[in-house]
Amino acid sequence: MNAIEVSHISKTYGRKVTTPPHHVEGLGGGSVRALDDVSFSVGKGEVFGLIGPDGAGKTTLFRILCTLLLADEGKASVDGFDVVSGMKEIRRRVGYMPGRFSLYQDLTVEENLQFFATLFGTTVDEGYDSIKAIYGQIERFRDRRAGALSGGMKQKLALSCALVHQPSVLFLDEPTTGVDPVSRKELWEMLLSLKERGITIVASTPYLDEVRCCERVAFLDHGQIRGIDTPEVILDAFREVFNPAPLSSPEGDTTETPQNCNTIEAPSGVVGGASAENVIEVEHLVKAFGSFHAVDDISFTVKRGEIFGFLGANGAGKTTAMHMLTGLNQPTSGTGRVVGYDIRTEYEQIKRHIGYMSQRFSLYEDLTVSENIRLFAGIYGMKSEEIKVKSEELLRRLNFSEHKDNLVRSLPLGWKQKLAFSVSIFHEPGVVFLDEPTGGVDPATRRQFWELIYDAAHRGITVFVTTHYMDEAEYCDRISIMVDGKISAIGTPAELKQRFRQPDMDHVFTYLARQAKRD
């Protein structure tokens, strides 16, 4: 008997209006066919991937199988129980990790685990053997609040909470978004060990290396299953989605390109040819919290028009450093200047002359596309007539003109990202800071986002970007890699690969990150 059976499942939201292309899930106010006659099965003990572009319907399907949402049509069963009539039995048998961590940030590690154990009518002691291999890696931090954990540690705790009641089926909805490559590898090693215990695993992920860890994958697109097969077969059959033609790297190299696909060259005069003028200058910068040095004596410069990658594992100190450079936090010692202003004394001026975009987006979900543009332009001090002209130009360039009155919360993730980036540079800042801007986004959308980055650099805007996608690191002019609060390496991608004798940036990053000593 199969662990999961899905038969002709369909789900529609809302009433009928025109919706943006490529969006089938969650558009407020419209009739959206999130799932359209979906059928497939998953064998007991199988590692099964559910993949597809943003808004394909993956999360809706997960919620139906976890009995959190009712389908409009069709039937589904998990572990032999119908998702409607057998809801209580299914909830005892499944573990679920949603895309956004399900942890309670203000509870400690131990309190989170106890809460989830109680929720499922068990205790940590009863389920300890089933989570020992995973929970044992973070157990010494049992008194630390979940909100203070690194991304990798949160991941291990969330997985422990999902497994504490010893489920037979585990659902993972993009569980590694925002997590560094080393921690992602560790999670998948844990998942494959769970398979050995007979646990069925269904996972969605935008990372191709994780897709290849599955035995079979289903490609979901516009609410429909387009194909089910081994990862190699599906990734090849739909390579225009999962392996789009790569951008040229700053040194003119490209990653492997599908046959008959052309690469897009980086703008001349930007990649490999940034201005000699420094836009960021940092010397011996330190940020200490008591005796802990989150940032420990870092020095570097970034030139005008340069695309500078700021990499490091979760907890390495990247975000703390960015907060100092953007005027959100003050250094303990050391000096720094951003667009000519001192980060210690002129941080308010810095805020007015930079752009900033975080992984969690700075847009207002309850405002329309046009309202967000006007709001941020006004905050940046732009004049009304200039705002009007540039807004129309931006909407045309992004193909958003027909959707300018849509609420931002109704947009697909990829659309939100492109809009948030465009808003962050609407006032033509000297530098834009991008903190993991493409987390959880499919390869084709990420490529489109990087075209926007190249265009900004071509216009002389310096791009300071953090990312956990190592193929994106290849697109940067230069890269720094932080380990334990220090910059362990800095240089062009080619220089770093040569220096550490590694074939690609993923291997360079892993080599350096595994040298970390602090928790």
Coordinates of C-alpha atoms in Angstrom, one line a residue, residues 1 22 37 56 61 66 104 140 149 164 171 180 197 250 276 298 318 355 360 406 414 431 472 484 501 506:
M1 CA 0.0 0.0 0.0
H22 CA 2.3 32.7 -13.9
D37 CA -7.1 17.7 -11.1
A56 CA 2.5 26.6 -8.5
L61 CA -1.3 20.7 -1.7
C66 CA -1.8 17.7 6.4
Y104 CA 7.9 30.0 18.9
R140 CA 23.4 21.9 24.9
L149 CA 19.4 30.6 17.2
V164 CA 9.1 14.1 18.5
F171 CA 6.0 16.9 5.0
D180 CA 23.5 28.4 4.4
R197 CA 13.8 4.1 9.6
P250 CA 32.0 39.0 -13.9
A276 CA 38.0 53.5 -8.8
I298 CA 36.9 43.3 9.6
K318 CA 27.0 39.1 8.1
G355 CA 18.7 51.4 -0.7
R360 CA 11.4 39.5 4.5
N406 CA -3.3 44.9 -7.0
G414 CA 9.0 36.5 -7.4
V431 CA 24.6 51.7 -2.9
E472 CA 24.8 33.7 -7.5
D484 CA 33.4 33.4 13.1
R501 CA 41.9 24.7 -5.2
D506 CA 30.0 26.0 -3.4

